[in-house]
PDB file of C-alpha atoms in Angstrom:
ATOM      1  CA  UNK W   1      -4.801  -5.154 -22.436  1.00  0.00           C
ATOM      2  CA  UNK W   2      -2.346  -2.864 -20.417  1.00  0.00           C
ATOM      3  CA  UNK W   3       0.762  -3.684 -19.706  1.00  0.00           C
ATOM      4  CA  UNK W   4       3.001  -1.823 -16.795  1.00  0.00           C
ATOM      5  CA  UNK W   5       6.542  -1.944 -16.424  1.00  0.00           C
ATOM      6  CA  UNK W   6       9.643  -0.254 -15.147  1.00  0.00           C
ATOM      7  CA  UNK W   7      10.419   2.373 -17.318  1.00  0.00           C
ATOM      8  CA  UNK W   8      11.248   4.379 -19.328  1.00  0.00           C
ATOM      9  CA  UNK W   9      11.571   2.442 -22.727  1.00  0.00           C
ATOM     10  CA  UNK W  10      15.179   0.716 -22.961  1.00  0.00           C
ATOM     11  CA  UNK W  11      15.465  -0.370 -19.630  1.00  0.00           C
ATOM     12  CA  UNK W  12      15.516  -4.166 -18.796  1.00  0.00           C
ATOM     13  CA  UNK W  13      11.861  -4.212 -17.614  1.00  0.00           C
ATOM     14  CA  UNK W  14      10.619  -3.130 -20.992  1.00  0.00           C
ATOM     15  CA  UNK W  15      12.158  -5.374 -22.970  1.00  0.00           C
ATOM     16  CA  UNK W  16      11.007  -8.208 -20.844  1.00  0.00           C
ATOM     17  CA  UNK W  17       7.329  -6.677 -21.366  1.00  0.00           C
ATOM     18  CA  UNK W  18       7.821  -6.558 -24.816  1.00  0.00           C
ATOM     19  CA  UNK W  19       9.008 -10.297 -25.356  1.00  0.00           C
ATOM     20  CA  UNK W  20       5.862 -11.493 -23.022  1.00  0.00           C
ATOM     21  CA  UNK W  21       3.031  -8.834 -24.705  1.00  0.00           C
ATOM     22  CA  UNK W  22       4.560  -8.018 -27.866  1.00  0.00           C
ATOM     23  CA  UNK W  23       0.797  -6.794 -29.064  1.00  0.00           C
ATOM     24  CA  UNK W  24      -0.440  -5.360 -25.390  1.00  0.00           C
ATOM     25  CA  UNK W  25      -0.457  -1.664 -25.149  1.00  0.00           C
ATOM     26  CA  UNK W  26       2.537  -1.038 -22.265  1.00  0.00           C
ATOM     27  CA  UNK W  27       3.425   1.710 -19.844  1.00  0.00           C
ATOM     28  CA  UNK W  28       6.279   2.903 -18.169  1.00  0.00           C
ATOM     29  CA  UNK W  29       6.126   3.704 -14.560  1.00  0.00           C
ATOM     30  CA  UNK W  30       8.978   5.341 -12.700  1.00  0.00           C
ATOM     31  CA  UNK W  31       9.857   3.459  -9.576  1.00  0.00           C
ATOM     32  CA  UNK W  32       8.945  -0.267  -8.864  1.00  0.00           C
ATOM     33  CA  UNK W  33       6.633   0.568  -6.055  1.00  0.00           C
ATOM     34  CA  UNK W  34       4.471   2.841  -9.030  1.00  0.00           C
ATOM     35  CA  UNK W  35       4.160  -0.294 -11.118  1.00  0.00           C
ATOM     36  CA  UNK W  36       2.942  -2.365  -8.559  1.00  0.00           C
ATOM     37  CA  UNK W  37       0.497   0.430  -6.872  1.00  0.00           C
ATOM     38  CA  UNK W  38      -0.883   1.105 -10.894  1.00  0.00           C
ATOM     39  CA  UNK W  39      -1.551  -2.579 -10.722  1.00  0.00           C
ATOM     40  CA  UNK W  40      -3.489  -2.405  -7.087  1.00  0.00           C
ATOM     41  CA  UNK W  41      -5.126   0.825  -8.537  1.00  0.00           C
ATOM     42  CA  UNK W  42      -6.810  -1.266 -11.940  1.00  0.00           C
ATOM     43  CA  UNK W  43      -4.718   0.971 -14.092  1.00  0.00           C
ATOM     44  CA  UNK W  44      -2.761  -2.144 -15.667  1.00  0.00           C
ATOM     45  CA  UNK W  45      -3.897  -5.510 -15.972  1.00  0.00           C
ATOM     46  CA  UNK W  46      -0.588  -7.090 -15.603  1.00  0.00           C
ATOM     47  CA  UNK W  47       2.632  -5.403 -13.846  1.00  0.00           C
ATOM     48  CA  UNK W  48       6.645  -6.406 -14.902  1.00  0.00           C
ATOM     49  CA  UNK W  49       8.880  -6.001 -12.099  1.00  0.00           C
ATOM     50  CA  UNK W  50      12.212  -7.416 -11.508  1.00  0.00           C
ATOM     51  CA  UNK W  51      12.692  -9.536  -8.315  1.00  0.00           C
ATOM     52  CA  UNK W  52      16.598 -11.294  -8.651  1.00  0.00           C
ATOM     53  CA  UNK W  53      19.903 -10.804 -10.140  1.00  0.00           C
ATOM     54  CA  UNK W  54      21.791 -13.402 -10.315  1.00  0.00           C
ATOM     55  CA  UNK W  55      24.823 -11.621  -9.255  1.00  0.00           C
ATOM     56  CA  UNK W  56      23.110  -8.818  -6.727  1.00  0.00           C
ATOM     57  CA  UNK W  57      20.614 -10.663  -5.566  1.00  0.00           C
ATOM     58  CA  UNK W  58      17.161 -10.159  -4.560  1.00  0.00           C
ATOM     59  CA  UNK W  59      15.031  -6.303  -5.593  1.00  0.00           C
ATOM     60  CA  UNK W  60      14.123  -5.962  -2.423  1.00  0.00           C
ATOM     61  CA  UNK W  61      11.959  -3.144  -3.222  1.00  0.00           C
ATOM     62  CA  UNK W  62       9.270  -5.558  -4.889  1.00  0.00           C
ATOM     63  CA  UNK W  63       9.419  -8.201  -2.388  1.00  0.00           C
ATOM     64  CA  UNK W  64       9.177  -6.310   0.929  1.00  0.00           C
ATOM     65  CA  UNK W  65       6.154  -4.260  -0.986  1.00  0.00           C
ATOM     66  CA  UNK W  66       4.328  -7.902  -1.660  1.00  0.00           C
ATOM     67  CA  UNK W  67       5.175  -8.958   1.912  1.00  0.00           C
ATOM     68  CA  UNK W  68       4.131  -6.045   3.884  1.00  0.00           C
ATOM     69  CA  UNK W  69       1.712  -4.177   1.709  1.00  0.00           C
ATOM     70  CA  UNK W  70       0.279  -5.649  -1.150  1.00  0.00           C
ATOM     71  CA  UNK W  71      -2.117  -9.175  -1.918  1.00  0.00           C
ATOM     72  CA  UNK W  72      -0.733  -9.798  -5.290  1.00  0.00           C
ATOM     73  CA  UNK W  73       0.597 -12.842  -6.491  1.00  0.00           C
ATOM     74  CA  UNK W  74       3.070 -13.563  -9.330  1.00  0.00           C
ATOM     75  CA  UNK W  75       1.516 -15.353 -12.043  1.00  0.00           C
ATOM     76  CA  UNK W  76       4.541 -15.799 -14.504  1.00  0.00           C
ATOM     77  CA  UNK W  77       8.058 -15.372 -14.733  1.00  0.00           C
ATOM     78  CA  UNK W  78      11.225 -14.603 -16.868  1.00  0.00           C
ATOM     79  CA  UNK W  79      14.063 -15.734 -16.166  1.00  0.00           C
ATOM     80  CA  UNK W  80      16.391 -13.043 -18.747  1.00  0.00           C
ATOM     81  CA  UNK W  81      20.121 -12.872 -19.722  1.00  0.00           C
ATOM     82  CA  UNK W  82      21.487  -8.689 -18.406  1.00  0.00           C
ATOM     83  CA  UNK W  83      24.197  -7.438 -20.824  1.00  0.00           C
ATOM     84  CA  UNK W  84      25.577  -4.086 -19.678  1.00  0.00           C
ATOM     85  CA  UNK W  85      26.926  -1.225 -22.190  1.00  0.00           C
ATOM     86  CA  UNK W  86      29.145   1.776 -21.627  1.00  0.00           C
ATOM     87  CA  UNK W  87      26.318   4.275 -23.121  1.00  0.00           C
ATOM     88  CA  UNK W  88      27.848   7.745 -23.750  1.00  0.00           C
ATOM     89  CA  UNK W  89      26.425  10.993 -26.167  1.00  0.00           C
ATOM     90  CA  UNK W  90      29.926  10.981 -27.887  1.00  0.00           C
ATOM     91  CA  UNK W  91      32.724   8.656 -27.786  1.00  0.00           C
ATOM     92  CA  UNK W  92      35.824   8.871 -26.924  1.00  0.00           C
ATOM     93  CA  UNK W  93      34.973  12.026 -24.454  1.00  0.00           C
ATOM     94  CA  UNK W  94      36.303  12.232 -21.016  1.00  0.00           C
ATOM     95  CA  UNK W  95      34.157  10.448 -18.461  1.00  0.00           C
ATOM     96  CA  UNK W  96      33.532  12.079 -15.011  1.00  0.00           C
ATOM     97  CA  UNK W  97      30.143  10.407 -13.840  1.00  0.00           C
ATOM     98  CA  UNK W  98      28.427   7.150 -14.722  1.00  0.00           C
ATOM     99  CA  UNK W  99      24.599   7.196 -14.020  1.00  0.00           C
ATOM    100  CA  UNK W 100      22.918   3.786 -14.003  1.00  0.00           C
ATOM    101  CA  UNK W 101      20.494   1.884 -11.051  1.00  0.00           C
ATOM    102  CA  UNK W 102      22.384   0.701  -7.835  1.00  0.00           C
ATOM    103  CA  UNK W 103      22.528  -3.252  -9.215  1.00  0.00           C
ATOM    104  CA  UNK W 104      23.823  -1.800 -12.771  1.00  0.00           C
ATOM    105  CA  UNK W 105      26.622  -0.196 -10.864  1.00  0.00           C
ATOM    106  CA  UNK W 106      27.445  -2.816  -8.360  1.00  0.00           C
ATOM    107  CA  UNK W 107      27.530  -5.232 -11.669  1.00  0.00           C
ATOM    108  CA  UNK W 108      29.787  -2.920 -13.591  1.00  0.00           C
ATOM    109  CA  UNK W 109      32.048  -1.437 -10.673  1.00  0.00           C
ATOM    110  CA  UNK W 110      35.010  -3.949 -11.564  1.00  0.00           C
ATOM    111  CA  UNK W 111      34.964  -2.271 -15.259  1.00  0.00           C
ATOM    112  CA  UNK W 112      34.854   0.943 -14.134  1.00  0.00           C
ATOM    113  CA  UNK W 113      37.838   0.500 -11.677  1.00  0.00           C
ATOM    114  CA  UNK W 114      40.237  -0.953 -14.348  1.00  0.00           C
ATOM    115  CA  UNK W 115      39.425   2.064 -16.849  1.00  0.00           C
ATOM    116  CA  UNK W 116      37.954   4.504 -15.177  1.00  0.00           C
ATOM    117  CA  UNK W 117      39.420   4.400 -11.442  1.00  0.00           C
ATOM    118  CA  UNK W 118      38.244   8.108 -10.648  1.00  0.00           C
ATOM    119  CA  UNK W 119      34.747   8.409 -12.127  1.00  0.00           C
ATOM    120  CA  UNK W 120      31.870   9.144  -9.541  1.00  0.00           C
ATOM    121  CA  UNK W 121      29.146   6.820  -9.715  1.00  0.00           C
ATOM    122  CA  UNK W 122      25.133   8.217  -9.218  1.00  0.00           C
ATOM    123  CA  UNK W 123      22.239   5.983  -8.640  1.00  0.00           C
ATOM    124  CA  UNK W 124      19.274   6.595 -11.236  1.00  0.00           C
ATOM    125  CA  UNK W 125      15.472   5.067 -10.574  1.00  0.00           C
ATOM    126  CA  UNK W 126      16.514   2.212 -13.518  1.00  0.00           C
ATOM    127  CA  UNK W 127      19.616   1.685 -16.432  1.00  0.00           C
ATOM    128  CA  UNK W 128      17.034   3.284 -18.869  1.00  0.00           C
ATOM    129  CA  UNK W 129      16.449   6.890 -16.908  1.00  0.00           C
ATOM    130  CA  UNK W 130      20.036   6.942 -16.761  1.00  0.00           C
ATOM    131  CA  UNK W 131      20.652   6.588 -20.292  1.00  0.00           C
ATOM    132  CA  UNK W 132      17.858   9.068 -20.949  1.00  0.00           C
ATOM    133  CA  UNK W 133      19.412  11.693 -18.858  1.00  0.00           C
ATOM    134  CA  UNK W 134      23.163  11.171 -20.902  1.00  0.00           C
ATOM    135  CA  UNK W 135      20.774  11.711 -23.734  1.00  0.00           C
ATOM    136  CA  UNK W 136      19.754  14.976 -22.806  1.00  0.00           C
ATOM    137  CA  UNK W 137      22.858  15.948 -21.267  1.00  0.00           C
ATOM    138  CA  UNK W 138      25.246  15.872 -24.376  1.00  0.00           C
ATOM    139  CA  UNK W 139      27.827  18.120 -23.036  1.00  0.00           C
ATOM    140  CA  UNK W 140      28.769  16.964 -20.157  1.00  0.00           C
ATOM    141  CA  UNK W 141      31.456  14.482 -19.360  1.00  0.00           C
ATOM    142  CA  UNK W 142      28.979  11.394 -18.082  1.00  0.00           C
ATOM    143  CA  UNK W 143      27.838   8.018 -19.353  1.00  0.00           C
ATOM    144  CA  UNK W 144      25.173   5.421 -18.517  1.00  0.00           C
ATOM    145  CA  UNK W 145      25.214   1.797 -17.799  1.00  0.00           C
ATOM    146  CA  UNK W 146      22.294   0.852 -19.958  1.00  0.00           C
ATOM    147  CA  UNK W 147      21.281  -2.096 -22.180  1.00  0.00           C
ATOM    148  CA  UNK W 148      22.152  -2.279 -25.461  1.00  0.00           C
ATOM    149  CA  UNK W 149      18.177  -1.138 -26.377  1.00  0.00           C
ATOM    150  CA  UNK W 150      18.704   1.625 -24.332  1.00  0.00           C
ATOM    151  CA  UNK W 151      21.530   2.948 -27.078  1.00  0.00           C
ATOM    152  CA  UNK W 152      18.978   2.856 -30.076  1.00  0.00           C
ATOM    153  CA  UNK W 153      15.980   3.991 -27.882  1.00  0.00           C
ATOM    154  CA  UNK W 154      17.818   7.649 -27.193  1.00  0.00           C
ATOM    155  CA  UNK W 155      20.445   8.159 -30.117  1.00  0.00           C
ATOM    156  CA  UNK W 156      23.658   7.078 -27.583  1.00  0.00           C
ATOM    157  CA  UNK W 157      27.100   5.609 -28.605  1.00  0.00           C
ATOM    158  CA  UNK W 158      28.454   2.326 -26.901  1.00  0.00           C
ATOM    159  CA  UNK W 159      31.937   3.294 -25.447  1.00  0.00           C
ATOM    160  CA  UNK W 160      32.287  -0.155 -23.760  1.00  0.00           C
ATOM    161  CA  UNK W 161      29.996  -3.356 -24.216  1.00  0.00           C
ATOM    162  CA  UNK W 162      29.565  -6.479 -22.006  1.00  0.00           C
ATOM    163  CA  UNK W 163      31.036  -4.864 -19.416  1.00  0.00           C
ATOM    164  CA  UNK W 164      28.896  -6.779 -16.495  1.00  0.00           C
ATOM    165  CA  UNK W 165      31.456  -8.276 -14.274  1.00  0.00           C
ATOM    166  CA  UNK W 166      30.093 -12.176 -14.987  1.00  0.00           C
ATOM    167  CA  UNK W 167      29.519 -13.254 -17.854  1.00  0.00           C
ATOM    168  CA  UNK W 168      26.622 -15.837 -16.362  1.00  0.00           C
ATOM    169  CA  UNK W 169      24.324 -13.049 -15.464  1.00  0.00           C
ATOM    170  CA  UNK W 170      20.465 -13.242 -15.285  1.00  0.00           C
ATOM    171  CA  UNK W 171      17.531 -11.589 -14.021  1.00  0.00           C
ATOM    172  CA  UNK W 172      14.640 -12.813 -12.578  1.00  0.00           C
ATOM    173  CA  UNK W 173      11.236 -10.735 -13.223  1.00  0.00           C
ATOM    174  CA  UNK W 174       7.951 -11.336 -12.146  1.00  0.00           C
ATOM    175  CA  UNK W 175       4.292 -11.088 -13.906  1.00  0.00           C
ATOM    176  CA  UNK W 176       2.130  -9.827 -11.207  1.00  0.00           C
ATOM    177  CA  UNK W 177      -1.557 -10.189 -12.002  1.00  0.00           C
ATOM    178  CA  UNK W 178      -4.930 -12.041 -11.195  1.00  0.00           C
ATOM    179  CA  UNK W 179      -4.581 -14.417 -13.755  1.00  0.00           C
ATOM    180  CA  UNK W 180      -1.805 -16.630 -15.333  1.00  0.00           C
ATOM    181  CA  UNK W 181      -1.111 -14.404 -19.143  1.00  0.00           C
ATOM    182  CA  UNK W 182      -0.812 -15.876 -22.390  1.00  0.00           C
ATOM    183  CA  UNK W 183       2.785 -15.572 -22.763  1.00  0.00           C
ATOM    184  CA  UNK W 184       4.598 -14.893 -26.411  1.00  0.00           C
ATOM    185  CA  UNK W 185       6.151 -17.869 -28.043  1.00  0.00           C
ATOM    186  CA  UNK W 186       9.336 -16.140 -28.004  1.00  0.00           C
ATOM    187  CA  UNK W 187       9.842 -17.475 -24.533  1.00  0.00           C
ATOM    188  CA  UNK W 188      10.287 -20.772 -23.620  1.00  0.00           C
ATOM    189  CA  UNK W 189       8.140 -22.531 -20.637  1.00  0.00           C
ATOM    190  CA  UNK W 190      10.583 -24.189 -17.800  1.00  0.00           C
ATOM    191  CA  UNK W 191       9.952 -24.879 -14.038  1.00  0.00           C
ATOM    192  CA  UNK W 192       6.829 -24.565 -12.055  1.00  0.00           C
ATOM    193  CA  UNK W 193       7.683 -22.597  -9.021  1.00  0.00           C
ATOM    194  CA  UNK W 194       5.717 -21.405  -5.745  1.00  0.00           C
ATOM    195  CA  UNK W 195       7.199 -18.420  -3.565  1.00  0.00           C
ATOM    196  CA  UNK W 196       5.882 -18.336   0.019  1.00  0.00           C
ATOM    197  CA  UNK W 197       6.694 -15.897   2.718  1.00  0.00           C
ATOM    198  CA  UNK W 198       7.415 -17.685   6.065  1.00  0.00           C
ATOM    199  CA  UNK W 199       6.605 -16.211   9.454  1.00  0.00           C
ATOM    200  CA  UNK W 200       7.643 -18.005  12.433  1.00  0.00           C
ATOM    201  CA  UNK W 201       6.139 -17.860  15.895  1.00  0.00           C
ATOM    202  CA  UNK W 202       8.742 -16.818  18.760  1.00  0.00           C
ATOM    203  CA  UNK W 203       7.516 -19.895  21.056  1.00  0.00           C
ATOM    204  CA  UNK W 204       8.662 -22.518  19.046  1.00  0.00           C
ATOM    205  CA  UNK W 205      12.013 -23.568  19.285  1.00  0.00           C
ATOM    206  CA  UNK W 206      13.429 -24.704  15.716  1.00  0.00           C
ATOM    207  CA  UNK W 207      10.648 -23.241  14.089  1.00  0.00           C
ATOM    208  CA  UNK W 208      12.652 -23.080  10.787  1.00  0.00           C
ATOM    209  CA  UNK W 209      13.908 -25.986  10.702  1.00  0.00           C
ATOM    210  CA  UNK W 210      10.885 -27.188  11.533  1.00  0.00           C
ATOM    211  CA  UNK W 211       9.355 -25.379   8.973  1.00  0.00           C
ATOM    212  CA  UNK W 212      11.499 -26.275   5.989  1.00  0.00           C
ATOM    213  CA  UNK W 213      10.834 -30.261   7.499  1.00  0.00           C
ATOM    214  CA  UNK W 214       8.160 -30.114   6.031  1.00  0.00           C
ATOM    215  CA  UNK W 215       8.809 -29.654   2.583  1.00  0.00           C
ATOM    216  CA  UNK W 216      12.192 -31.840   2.660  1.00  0.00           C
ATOM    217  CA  UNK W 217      10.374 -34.736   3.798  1.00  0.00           C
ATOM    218  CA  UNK W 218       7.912 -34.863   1.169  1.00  0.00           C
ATOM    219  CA  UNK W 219      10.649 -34.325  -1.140  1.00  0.00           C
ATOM    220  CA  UNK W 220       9.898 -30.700  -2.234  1.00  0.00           C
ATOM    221  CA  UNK W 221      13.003 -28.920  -3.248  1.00  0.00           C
ATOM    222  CA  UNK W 222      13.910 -25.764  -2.478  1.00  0.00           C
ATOM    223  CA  UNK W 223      15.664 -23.355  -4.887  1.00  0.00           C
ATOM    224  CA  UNK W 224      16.130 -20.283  -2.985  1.00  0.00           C
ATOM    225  CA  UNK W 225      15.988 -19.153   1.207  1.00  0.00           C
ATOM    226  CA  UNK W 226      16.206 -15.899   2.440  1.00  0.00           C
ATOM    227  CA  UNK W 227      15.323 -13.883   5.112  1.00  0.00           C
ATOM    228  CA  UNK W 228      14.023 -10.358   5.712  1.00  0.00           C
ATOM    229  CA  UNK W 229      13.304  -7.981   8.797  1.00  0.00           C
ATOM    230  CA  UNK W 230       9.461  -8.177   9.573  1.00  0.00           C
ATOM    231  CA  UNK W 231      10.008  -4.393  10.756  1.00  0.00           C
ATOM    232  CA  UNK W 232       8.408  -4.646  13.981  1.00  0.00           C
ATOM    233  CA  UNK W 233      11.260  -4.964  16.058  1.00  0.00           C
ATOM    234  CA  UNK W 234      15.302  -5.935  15.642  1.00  0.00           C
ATOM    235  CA  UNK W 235      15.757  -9.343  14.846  1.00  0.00           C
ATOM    236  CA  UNK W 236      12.438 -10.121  13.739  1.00  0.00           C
ATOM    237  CA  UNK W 237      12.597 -11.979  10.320  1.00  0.00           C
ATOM    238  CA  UNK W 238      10.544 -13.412   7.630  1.00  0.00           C
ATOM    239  CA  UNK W 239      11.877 -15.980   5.539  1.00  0.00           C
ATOM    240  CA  UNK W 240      11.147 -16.025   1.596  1.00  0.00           C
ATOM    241  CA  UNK W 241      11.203 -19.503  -0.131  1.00  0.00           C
ATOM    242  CA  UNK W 242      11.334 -20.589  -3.422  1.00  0.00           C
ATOM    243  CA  UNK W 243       9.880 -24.519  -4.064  1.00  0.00           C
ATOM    244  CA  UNK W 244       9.426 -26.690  -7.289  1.00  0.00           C
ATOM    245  CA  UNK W 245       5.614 -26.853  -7.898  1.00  0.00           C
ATOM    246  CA  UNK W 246       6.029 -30.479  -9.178  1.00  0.00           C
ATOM    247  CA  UNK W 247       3.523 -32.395  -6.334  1.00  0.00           C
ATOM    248  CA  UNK W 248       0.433 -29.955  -5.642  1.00  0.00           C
ATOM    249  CA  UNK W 249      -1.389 -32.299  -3.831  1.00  0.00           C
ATOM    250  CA  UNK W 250       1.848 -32.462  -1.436  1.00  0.00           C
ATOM    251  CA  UNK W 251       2.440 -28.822  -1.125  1.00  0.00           C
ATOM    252  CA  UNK W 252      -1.466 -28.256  -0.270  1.00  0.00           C
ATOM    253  CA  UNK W 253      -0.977 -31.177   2.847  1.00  0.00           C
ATOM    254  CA  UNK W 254       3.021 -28.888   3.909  1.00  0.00           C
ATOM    255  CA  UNK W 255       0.194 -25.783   4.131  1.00  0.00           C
ATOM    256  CA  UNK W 256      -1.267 -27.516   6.179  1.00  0.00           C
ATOM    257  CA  UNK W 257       1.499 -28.413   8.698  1.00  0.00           C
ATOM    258  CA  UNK W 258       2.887 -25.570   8.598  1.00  0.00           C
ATOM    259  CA  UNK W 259      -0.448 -24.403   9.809  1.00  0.00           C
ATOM    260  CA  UNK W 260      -0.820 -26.828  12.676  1.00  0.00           C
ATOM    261  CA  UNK W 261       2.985 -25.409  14.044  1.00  0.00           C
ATOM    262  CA  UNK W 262       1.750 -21.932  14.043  1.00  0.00           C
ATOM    263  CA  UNK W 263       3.696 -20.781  11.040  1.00  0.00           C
ATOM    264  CA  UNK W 264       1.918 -18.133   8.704  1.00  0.00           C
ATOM    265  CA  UNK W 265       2.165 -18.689   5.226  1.00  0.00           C
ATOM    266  CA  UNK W 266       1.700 -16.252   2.669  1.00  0.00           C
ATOM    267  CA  UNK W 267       1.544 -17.189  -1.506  1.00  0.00           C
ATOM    268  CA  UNK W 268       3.875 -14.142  -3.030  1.00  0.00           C
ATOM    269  CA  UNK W 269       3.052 -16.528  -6.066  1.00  0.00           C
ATOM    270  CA  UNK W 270       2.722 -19.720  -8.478  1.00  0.00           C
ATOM    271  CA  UNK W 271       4.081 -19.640 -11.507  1.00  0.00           C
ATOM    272  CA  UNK W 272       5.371 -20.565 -14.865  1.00  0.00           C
ATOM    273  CA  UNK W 273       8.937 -19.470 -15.521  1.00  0.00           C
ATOM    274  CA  UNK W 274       9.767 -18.859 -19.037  1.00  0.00           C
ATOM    275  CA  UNK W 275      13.322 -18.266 -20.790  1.00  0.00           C
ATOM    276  CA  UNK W 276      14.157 -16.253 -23.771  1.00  0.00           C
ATOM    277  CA  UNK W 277      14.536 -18.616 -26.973  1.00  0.00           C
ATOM    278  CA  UNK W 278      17.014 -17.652 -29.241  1.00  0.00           C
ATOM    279  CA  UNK W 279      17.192 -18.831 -32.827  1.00  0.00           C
ATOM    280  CA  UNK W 280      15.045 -21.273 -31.678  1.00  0.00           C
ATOM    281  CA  UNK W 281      17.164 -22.448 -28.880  1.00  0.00           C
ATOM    282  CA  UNK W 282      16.930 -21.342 -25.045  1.00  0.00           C
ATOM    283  CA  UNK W 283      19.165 -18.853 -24.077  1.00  0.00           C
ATOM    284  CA  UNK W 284      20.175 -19.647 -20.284  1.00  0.00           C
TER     285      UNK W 284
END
């Protein structure tokens, strides 16, 4: 079985692929759109992407892809704790440019100010191609935000560690495939959760509300509401919700209504969610 994820080794991605398929052959892909089109493609049979931060928010890179281009569905997710290190080729060397993804940086931009108010910050396609690049670039004055993998993976030094600015920080990533996987026993089985993509029709006044009626009055709860442009025209929006799969039978009859009041649905997924055990214990 093939396993795709955002790469390269050391980044985030991997080591959620490698806690799910510790025994699956897996491959790195560069970007999160590449994972997802090697999945579309039959390269992979399963692709690991990350789809929220608890602190950033939502990847928007794999959700508008599902939305406007692709018919996967999520079949399992991991809900896992982001720690983010200093990495640098040498310590104690002057620092002029930290390399890391945009959501890396944006989580470790109130470090940086207090200790290193003047350092430039570049975007990289993940933590782990940044720390790869300070890797091969061990004369010059830069550093990566990377995971603490990342440090082993390519021989770097942690100048700083934990230096995410909240403590309580967690990603979300999703297990895109045809089928639900059998999941390592190193995670820990949770929630049941369904994502849907809402589109509204433009005649119907209170379509949203009307729309989200219909899951509060059977008493499905909502754990997440957002909304992004459609990108056919400004202020055209599609709304992505998160529900508690605990009444299928109920959620099949909302379909349904939502139907009947014009709204298009579609599935981005129903899943498991997992969390990482630790020492037998969930780690949350």
């Amino acid at each position: 079985m093939l396993v795709g994820y955002l790469g390269p080794k050391g980044s985030f991605t991997h080591d959620v692929a490698t806690h799910s398929f510790p025994t699956s052959e897996r491959i790195a892909y560069r970007t999160i759109t590449d994972v997802i089109k090697a999945y579309e493609n039959q390269e992979i049979d399963f692709a690991v992407v990350p789809v929220e931060n608890s602190i950033e928010g939502s990847v928007h890179e794999t959700l508008d892809y599902l939305f406007h281009q692709g018919t996967i569905q999520a079949v399992a997710e991991v809900v896992y704790p982001i720690k983010q290190q200093l990495l640098v080729a040498k310590k104690d060397r002057l620092i002029r440019t930290v390399y890391s993804h945009p959501q890396a940086l944006a989580q470790g931009k109130a470090f940086l100010r207090a200790h290193y108010p003047n350092v430039a910050m570049e975007m990289t396609a993940s933590t782990a191609y940044a720390a790869r690049y300070v890797a091969e670039h061990p004369d010059l004055e830069i550093a990566a935000i990377a995971p603490l993998a990342a440090a082993s993976e390519y021989g770097l030094e942690v100048q700083a560690k934990d230096i995410q600015e909240i403590e309580d920080n967690y990603t979300r990533f999703w297990i895109l495939g045809a089928k639900e996987p059998a999941i390592s026993e190193t995670l820990s089985p949770a929630l049941q959760k369904v994502s849907l993509a809402l589109t509204l029709p433009s005649n119907l006044a209170g379509a949203l509300y009307k729309g989200l009626s219909t899951f509060a009055w059977r008493g499905i709860n909502l754990t997440k509401i957002e909304s992004r442009p459609l990108k056919t025209a400004l202020g055209e929006y599609f709304f992505i919700i998160d529900l508690l799969n605990e009444a299928p039978d109920l959620l099949q009859f909302a379909y349904q209504e939502l139907d009947s009041l014009g709204i298009q649905t579609k599935v981005l997924g129903q899943y498991q969610v997992y969390t990482l055990k630790e020492n037998g214990m969930e780690k949350r």
